Tab-separated table of C-alpha atoms in Angstrom:
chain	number	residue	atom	x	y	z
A	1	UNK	CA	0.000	0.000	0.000
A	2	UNK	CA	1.527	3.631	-0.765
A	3	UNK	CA	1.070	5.095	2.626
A	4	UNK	CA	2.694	8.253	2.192
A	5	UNK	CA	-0.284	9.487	-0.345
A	6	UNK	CA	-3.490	7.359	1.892
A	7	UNK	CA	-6.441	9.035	3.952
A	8	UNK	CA	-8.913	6.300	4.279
A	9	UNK	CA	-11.874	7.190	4.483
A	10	UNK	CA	-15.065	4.843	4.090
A	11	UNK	CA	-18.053	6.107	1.566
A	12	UNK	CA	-20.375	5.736	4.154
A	13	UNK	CA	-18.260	9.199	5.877
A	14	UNK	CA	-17.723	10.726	2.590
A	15	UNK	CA	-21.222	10.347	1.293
A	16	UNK	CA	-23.690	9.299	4.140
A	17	UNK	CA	-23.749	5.774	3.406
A	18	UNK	CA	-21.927	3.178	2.275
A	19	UNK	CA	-22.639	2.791	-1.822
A	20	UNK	CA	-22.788	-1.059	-3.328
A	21	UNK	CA	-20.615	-1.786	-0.357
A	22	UNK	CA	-17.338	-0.266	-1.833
A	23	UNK	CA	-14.704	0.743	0.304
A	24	UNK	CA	-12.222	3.662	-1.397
A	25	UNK	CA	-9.421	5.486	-0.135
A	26	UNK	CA	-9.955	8.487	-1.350
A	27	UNK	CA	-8.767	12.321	-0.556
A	28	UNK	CA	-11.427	14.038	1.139
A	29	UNK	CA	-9.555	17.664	0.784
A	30	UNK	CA	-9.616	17.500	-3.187
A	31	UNK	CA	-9.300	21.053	-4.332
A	32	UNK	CA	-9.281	21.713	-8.546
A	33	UNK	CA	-6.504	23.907	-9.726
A	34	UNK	CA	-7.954	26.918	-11.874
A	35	UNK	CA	-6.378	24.969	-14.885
A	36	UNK	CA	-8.747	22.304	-13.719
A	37	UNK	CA	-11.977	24.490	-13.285
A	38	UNK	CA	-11.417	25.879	-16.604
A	39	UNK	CA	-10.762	22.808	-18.064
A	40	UNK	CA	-14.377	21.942	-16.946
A	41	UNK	CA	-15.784	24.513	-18.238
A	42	UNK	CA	-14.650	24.080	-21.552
A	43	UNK	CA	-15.549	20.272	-21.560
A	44	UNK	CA	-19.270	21.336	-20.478
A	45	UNK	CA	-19.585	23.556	-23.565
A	46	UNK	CA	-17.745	21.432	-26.290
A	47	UNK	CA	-21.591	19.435	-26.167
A	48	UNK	CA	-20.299	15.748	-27.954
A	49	UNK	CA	-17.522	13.652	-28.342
A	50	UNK	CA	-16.726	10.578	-30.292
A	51	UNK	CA	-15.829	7.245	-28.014
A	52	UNK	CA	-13.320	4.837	-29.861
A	53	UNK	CA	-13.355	1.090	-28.948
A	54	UNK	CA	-9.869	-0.520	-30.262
A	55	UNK	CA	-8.201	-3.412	-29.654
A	56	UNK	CA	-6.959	-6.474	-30.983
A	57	UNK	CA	-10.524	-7.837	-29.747
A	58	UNK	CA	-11.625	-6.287	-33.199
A	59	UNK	CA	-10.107	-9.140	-34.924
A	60	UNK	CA	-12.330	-11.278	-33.728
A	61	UNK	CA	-15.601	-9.493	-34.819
A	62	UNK	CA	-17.541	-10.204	-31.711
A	63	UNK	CA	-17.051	-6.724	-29.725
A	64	UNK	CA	-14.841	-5.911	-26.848
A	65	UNK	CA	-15.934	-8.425	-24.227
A	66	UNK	CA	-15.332	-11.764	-26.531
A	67	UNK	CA	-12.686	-12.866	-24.445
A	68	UNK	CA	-14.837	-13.071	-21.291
A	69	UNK	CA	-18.335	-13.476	-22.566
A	70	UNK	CA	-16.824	-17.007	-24.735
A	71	UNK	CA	-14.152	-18.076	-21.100
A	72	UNK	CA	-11.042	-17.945	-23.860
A	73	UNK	CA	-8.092	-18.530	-22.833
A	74	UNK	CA	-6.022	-15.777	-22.179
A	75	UNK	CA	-2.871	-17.112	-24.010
A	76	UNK	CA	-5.232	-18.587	-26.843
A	77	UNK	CA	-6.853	-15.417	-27.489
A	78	UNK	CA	-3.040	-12.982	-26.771
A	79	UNK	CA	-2.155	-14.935	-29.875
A	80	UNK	CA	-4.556	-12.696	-31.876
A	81	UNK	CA	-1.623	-10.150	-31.213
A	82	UNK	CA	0.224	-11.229	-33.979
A	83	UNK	CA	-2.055	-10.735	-36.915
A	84	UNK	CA	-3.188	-7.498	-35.591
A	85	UNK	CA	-2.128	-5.486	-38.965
A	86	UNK	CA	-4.077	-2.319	-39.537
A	87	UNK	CA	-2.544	-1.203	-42.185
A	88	UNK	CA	-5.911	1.133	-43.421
A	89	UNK	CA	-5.042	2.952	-39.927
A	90	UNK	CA	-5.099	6.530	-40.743
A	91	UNK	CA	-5.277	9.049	-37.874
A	92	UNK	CA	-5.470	12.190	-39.775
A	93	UNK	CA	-9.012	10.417	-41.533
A	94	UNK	CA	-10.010	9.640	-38.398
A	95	UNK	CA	-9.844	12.747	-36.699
A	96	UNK	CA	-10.509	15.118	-39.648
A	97	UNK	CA	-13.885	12.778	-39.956
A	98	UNK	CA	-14.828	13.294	-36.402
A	99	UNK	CA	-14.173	17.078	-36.499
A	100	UNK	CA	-16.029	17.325	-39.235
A	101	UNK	CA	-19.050	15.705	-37.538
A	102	UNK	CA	-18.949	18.434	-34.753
A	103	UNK	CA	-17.421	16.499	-32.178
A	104	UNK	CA	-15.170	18.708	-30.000
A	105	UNK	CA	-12.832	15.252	-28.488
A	106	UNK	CA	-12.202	11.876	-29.077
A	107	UNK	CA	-12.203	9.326	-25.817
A	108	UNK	CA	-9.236	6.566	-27.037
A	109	UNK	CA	-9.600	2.739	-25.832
A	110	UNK	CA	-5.934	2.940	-24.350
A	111	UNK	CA	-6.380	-0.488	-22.811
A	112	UNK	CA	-9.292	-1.819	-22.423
A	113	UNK	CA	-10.294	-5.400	-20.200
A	114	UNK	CA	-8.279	-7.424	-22.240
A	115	UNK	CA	-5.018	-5.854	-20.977
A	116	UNK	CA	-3.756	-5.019	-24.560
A	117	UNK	CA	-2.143	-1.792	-24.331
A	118	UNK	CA	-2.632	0.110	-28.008
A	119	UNK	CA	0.343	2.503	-27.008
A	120	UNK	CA	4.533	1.958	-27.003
A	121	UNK	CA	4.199	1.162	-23.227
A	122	UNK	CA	7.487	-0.264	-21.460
A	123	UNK	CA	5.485	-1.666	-18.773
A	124	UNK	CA	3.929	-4.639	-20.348
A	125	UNK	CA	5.149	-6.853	-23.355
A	126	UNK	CA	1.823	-7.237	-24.485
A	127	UNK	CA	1.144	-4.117	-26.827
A	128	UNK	CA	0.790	-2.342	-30.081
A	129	UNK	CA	4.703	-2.353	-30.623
A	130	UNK	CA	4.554	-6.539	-30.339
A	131	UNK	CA	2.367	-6.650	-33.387
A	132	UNK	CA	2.970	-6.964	-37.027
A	133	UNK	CA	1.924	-3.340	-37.424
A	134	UNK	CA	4.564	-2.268	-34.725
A	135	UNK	CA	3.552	1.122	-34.599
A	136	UNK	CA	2.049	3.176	-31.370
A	137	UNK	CA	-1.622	3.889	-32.768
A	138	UNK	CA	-1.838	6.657	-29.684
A	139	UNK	CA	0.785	8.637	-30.618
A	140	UNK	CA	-0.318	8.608	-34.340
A	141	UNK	CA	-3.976	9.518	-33.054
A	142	UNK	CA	-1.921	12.410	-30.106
A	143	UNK	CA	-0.125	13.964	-32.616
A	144	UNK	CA	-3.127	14.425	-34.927
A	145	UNK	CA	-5.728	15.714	-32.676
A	146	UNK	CA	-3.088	18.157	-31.191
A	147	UNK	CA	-3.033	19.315	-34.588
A	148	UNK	CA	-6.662	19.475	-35.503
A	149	UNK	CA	-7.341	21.441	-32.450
A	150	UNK	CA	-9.178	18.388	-30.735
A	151	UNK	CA	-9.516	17.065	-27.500
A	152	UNK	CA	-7.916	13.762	-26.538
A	153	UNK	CA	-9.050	11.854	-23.616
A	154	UNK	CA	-7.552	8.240	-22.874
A	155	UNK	CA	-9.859	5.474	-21.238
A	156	UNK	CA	-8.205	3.411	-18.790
A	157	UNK	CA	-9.682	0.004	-17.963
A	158	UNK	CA	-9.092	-0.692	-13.840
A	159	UNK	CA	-9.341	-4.455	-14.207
A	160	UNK	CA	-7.617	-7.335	-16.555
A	161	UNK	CA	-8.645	-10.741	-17.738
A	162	UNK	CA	-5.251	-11.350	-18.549
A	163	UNK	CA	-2.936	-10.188	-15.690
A	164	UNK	CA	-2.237	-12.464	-12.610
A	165	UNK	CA	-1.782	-10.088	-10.090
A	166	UNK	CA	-5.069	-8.137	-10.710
A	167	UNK	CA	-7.217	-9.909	-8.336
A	168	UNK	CA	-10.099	-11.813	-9.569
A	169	UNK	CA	-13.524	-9.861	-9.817
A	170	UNK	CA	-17.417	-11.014	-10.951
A	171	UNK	CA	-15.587	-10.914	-15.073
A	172	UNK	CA	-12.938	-12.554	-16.337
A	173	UNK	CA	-13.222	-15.943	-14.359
A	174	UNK	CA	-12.958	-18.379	-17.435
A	175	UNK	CA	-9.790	-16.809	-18.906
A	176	UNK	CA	-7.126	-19.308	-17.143
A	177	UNK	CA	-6.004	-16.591	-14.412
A	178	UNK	CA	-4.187	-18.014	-11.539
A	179	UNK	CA	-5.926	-16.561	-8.429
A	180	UNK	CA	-3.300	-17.381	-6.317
A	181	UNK	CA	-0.930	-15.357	-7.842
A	182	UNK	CA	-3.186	-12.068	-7.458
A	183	UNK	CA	-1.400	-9.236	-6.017
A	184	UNK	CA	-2.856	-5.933	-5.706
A	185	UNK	CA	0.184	-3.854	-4.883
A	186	UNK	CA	2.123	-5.327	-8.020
A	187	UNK	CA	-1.216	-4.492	-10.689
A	188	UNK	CA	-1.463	-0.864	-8.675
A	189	UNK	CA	2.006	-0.181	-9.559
A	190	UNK	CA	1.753	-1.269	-12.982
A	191	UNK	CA	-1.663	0.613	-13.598
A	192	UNK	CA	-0.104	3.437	-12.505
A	193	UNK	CA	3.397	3.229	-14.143
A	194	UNK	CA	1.117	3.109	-17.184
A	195	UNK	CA	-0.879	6.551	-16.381
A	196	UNK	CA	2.461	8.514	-16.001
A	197	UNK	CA	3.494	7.306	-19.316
A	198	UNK	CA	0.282	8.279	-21.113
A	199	UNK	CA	0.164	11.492	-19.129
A	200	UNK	CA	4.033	12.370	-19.735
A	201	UNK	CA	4.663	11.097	-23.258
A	202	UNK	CA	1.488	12.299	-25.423
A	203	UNK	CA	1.078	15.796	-25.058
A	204	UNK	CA	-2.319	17.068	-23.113
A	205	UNK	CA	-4.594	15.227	-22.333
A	206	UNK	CA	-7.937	16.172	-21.524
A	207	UNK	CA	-9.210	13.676	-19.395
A	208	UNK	CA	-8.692	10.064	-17.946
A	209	UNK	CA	-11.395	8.234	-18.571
A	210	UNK	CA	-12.066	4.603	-16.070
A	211	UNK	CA	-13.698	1.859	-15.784
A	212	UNK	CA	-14.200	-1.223	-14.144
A	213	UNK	CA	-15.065	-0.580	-10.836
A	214	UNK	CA	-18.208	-2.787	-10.787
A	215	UNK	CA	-16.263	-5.582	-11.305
A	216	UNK	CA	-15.898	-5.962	-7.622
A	217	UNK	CA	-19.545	-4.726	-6.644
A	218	UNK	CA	-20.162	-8.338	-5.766
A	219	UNK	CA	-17.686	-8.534	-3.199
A	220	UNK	CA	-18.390	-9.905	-0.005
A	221	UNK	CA	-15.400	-7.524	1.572
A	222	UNK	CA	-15.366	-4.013	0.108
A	223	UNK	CA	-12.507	-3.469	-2.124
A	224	UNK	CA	-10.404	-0.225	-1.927
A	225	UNK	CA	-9.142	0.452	-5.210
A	226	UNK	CA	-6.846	3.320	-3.758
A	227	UNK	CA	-8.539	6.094	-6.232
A	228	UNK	CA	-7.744	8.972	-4.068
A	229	UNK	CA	-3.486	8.329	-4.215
A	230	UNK	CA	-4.472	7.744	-8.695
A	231	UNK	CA	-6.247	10.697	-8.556
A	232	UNK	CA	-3.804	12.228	-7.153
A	233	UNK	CA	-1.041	11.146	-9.663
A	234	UNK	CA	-3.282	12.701	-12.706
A	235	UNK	CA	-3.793	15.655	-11.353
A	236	UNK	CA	-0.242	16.139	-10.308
A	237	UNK	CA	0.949	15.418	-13.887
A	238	UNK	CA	-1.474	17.491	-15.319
A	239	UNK	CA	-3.716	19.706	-13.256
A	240	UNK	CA	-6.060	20.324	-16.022
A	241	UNK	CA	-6.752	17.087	-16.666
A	242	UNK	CA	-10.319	15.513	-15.947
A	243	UNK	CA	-11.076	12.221	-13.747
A	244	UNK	CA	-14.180	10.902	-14.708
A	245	UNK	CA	-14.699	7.094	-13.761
A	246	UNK	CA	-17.603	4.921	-15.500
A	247	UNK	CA	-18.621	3.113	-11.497
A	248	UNK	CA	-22.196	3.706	-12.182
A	249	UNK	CA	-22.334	5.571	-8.734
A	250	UNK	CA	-22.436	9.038	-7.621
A	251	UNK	CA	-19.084	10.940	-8.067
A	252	UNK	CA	-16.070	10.288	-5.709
A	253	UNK	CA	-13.712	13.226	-4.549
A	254	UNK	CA	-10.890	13.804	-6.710
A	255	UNK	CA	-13.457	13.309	-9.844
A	256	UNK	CA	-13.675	16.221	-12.140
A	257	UNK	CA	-17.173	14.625	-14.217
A	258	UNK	CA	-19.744	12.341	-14.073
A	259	UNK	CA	-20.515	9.474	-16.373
A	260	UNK	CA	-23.900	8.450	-17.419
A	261	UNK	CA	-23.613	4.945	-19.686
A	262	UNK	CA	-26.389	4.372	-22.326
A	263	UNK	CA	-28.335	6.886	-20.467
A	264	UNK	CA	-29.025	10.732	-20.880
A	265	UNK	CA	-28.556	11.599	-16.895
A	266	UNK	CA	-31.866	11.371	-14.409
A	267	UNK	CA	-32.804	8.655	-16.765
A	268	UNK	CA	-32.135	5.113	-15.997
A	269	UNK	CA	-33.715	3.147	-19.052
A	270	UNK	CA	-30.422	0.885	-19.315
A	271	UNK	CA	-30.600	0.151	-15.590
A	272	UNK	CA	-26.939	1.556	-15.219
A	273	UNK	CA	-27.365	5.077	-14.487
A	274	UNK	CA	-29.613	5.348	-11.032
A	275	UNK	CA	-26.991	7.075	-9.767
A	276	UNK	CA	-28.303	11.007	-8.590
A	277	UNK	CA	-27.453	13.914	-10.729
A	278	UNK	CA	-24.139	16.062	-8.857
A	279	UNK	CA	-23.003	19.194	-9.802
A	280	UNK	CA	-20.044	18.453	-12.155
A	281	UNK	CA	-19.826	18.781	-15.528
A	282	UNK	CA	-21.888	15.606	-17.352
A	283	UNK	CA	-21.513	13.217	-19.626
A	284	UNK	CA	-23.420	10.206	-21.320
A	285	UNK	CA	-21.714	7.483	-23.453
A	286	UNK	CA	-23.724	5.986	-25.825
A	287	UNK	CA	-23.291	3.288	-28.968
A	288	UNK	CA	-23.960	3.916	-33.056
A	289	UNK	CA	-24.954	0.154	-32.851
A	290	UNK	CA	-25.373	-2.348	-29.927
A	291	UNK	CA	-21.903	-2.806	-29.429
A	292	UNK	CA	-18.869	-0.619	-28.124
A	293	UNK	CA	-16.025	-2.689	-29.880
A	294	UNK	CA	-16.728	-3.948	-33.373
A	295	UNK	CA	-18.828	-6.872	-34.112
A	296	UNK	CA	-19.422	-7.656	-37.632
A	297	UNK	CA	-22.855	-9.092	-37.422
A	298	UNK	CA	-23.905	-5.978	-35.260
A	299	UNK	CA	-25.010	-3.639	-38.533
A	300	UNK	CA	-28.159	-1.830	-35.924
A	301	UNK	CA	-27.227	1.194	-36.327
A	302	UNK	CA	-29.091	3.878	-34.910
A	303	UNK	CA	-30.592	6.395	-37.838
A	304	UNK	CA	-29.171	9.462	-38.004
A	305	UNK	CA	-32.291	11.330	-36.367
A	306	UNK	CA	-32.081	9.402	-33.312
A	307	UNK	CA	-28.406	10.225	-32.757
A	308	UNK	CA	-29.664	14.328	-33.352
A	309	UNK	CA	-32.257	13.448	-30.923
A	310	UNK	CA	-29.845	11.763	-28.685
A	311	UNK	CA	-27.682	14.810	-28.446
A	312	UNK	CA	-29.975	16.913	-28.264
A	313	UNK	CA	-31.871	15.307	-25.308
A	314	UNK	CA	-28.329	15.220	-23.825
A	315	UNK	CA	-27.963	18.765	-23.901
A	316	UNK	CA	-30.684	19.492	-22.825
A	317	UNK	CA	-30.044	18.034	-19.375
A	318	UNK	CA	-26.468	19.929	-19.682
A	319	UNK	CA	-24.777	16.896	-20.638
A	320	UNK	CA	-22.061	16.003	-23.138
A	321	UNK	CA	-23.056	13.263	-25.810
A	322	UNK	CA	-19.612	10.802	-26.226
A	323	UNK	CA	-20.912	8.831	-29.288
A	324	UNK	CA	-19.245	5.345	-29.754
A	325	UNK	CA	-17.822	3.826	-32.718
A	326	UNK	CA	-15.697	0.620	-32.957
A	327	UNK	CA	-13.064	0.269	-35.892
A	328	UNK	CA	-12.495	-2.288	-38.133
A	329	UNK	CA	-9.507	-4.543	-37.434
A	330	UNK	CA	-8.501	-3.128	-40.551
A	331	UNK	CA	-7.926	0.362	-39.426
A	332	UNK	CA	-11.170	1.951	-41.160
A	333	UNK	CA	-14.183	3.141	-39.511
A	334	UNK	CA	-16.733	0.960	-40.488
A	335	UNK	CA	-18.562	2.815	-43.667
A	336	UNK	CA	-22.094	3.180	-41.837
A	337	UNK	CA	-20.528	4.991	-38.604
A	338	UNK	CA	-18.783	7.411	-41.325
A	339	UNK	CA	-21.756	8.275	-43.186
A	340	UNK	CA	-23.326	9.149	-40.227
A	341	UNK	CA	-20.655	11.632	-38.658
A	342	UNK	CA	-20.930	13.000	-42.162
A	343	UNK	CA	-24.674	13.632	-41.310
A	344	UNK	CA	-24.448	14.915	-38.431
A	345	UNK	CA	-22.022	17.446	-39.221
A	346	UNK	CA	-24.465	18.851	-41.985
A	347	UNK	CA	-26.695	19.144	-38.945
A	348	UNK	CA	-24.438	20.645	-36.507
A	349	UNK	CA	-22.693	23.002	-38.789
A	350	UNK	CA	-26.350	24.002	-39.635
A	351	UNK	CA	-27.460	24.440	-35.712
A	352	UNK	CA	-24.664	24.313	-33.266
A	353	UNK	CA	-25.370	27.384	-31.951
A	354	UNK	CA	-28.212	25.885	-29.996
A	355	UNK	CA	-26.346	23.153	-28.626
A	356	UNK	CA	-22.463	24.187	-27.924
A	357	UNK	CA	-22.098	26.589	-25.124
A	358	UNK	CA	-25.352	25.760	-23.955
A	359	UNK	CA	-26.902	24.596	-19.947
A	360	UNK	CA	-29.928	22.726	-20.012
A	361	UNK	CA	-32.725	24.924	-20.567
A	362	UNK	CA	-35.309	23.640	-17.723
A	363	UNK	CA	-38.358	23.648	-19.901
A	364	UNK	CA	-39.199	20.004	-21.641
A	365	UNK	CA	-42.338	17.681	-22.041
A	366	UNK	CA	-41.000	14.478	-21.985
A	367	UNK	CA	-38.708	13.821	-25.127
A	368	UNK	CA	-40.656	15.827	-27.847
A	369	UNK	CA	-40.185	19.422	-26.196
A	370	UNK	CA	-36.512	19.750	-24.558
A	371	UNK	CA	-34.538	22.807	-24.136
A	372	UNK	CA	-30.893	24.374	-23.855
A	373	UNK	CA	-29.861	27.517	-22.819
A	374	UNK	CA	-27.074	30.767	-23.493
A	375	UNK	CA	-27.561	33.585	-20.880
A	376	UNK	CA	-31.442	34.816	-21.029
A	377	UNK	CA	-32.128	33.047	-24.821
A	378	UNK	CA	-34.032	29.813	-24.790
A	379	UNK	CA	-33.811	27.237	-27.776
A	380	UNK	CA	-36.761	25.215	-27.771
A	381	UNK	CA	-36.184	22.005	-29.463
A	382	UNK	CA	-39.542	20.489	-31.090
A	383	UNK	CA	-38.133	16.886	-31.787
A	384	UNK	CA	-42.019	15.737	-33.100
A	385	UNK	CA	-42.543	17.427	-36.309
A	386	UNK	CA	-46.521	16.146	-36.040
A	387	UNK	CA	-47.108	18.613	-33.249
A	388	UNK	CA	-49.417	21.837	-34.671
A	389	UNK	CA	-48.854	23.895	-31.406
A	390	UNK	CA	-46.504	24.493	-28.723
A	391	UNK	CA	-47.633	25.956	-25.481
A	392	UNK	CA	-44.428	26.005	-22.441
A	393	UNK	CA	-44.434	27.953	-19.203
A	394	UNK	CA	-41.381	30.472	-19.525
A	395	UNK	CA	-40.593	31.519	-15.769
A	396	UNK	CA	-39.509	34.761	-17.475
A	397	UNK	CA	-40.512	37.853	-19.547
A	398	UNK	CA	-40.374	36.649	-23.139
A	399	UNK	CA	-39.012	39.835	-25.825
A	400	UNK	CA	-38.502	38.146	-29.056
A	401	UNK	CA	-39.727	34.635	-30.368
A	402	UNK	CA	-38.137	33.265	-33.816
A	403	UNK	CA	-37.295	30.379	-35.752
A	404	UNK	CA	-33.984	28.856	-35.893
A	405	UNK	CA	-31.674	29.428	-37.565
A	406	UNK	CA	-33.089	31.602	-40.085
A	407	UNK	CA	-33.914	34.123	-37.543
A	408	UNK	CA	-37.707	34.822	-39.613
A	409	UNK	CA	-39.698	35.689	-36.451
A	410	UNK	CA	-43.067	34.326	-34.933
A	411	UNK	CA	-46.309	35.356	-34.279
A	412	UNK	CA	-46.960	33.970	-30.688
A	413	UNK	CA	-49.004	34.563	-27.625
A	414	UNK	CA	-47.352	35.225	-24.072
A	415	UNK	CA	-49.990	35.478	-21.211
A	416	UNK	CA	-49.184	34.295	-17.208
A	417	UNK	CA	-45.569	33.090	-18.224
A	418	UNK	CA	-47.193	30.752	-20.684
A	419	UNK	CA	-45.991	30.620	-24.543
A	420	UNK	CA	-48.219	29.767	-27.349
A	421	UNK	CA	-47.697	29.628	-30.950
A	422	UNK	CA	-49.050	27.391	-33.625
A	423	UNK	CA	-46.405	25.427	-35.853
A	424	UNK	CA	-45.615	24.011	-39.242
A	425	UNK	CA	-43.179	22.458	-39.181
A	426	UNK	CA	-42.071	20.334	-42.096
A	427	UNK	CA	-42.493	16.310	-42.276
A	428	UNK	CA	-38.687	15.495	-42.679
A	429	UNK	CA	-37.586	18.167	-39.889
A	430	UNK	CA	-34.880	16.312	-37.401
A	431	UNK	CA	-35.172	19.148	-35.119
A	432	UNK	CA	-37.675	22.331	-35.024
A	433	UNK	CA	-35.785	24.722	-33.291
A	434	UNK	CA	-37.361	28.135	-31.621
A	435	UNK	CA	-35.376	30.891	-30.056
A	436	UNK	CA	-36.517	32.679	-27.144
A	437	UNK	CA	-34.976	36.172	-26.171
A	438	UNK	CA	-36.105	36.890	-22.741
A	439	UNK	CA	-35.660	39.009	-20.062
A	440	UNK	CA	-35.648	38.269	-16.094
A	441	UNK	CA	-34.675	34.604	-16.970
A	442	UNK	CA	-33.072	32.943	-13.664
């Protein structure tokens, strides 16, 4: 244990009881820098990201959890390794596609459960470098987003179905592991040996992105991951950098967001975000398909409306959208994910005002009226183009009503804070946007 940086502390202190029975040790005097505030603040107004899964589990075709869901054996399946060959990789495509789409950052699969490392690490044999390819796909994908002018954030994976020492959780338990050779203190070190390197050797980095945490949630003891002493580590590398951990829970200290999976937050339709709403920045993760790594027979792709929807919804409750797509084992993004970044760019380029820079707006009826919000204007987003009126209550003087983003304004009543105007809007219309100049707004 690295008692120079511990302050135990149990959740049940921190938080008022103890959550899914997880012990942490964890830094209760967590202070952001002013790098780090900012930093926040810019991540709550870049609106949507794009997630990549990557790994040498894409050469299989079944997604990212093959390896566990099938009980392969973890030597059978490391031998995929070496006829990993993505020689279609090309990082400038990639990112110039997902800029072009609107998305402000890209979230990287640095190592995901499998415990193949997709960077030049010199902590574990089993990487990118010890692959036909034998090139460091992060660097590649740094170098070009540092370019572009966007965002990188690296996921992290907190457990292994590969290494020894990582102690056995609820996943994983078919892979041949040897749970007697589990040792905590060895896969700690190594974990965070890792995070210097990808925080030291590849520029900025806008956030750290976990997961795995409810691996042990079955635990009869509660497991202390030692977060606070990581935490620590990022934030001393890089102050600015964000901690955001996927735990399904409500934030710990030391985190700078909060992660909602396959859920817009306050909603809990995938029964993995019940967690309550804090006051950090937001943000939900979400799949183009079913899966988050590639899976060839997965071609369920959400239409493009319902990913316009999905963002929209999202910003609406002041949340960032982080959009998943899962490459090819060839290097490509798989056609249908590029067609529709290429869609929703149109879309964005068209309406972004309404969405980037925005809070949620407070004013929705269910998912066909939502709202965001810039200062005192209100964007109303009609997401039903069947409905023939609107009528909201606006806890504010309303000045100017007109259509977005062509500005043409609108005939509308305004009586006892309630708006009513009638609407045409046209069949194929994604989005109806209104704008709502107002004065007095809180």
């Amino acid at each position: 244990m690295k008692t120079a940086f511990r302050k135990s502390f149990l959740l049940a202190t921190l938080c008022g009881g103890l959550l899914m029975g997880q012990a942490q040790t964890v830094s209760a005097d967590y202070t952001p820098t002013a790098e780090n505030l900012q930093a926040r603040r810019e991540f709550a107004d870049s609106k949507f990201g794009i997630f990549l899964h990557w790994g040498i589990y894409s050469l299989f075709a079944q997604g990212e959890w093959y390896m566990t869901n099938a009980n392969l054996s973890k030597d059978e399946y490391a031998k995929a390794a070496d006829a990993f060959y993505p020689h279609r990789f090309d990082a400038k495509a990639w990112v110039s596609a997902i800029k072009a789409a609107g998305a402000k950052y890209i979230c990287f699969t640095t190592r995901h459960h499998d415990g193949f490392s997709m960077w030049n690490t010199q902590y574990s044999d089993y990487n990118i470098m010890n692959t036909p390819y034998g090139r460091d796909i992060l660097q590649q994908l740094a170098d070009e987003c540092h370019l572009q002018g966007i965002r990188l954030h690296l996921y992290y994976s907190h457990i292994d179905w590969t290494r020894d020492d990582y102690p056995m959780g609820r996943t994983g338990r078919g892979t041949g592991k040897d749970p007697r050779l589990a040792n905590w203190d060895s896969y700690y070190d190594f974990m965070n040996n890792q995070l210097r390197e990808l925080l030291t050797n590849y520029g900025e980095v806008g956030a750290i992105w976990f997961d795995g945490h409810w691996d042990r949630d079955q635990d009869s003891i509660p497991f202390d991951w030692q977060l606070g002493p990581q935490y620590e580590l990022i934030h001393q590398l890089q102050p600015a950098c964000l901690v955001g951990n996927n735990h399904h829970l409500s934030p710990f200290p030391g985190e700078d967001i909060q992660i909602f999976e396959r859920d817009v937050p306050g909603e809990n339709k995938a029964g993995l975000s019940g967690q309550s709403v804090a006051d950090l920045p937001l943000e939900t993760c979400q799949t183009m398909n079913g899966m988050w790594g590639y899976k060839v027979a997965d071609q369920n792709y959400k239409s493009t409306p319902e990913l316009i929807h999905l963002l929209v919804r999202t910003a609406a409750k002041g949340a960032n959208l982080l959009l998943n797509i899962g490459p090819q084992p060839n290097g490509e993004l798989p056609a249908a994910a590029l067609q529709r970044l290429q869609e929703i760019g149109a879309w964005t380029r068209a309406n972004g005002k309404a969405i980037y820079g925005t809070r949620a707006g407070g004013i929705a009826q269910g998912d066909t009226i939502v709202s965001t919000r810039r200062g005192e204007t209100l964007y109303l987003h009609v997401l039903d183009p069947s409905l023939t009126q609107l009528q909201v209550n606006i806890p504010a003087r309303v000045r100017e009503v007109r259509s977005f983003p062509d500005g043409r304004p609108l005939k509308y009543m305004f009586r006892r804070n309630c708006l009513t105007l009638d609407l045409d809007i046209p069949e194929d219309c994604i989005d109806y946007i209104i704008e709502v100049r107002c004065g007095g707004l809180d």
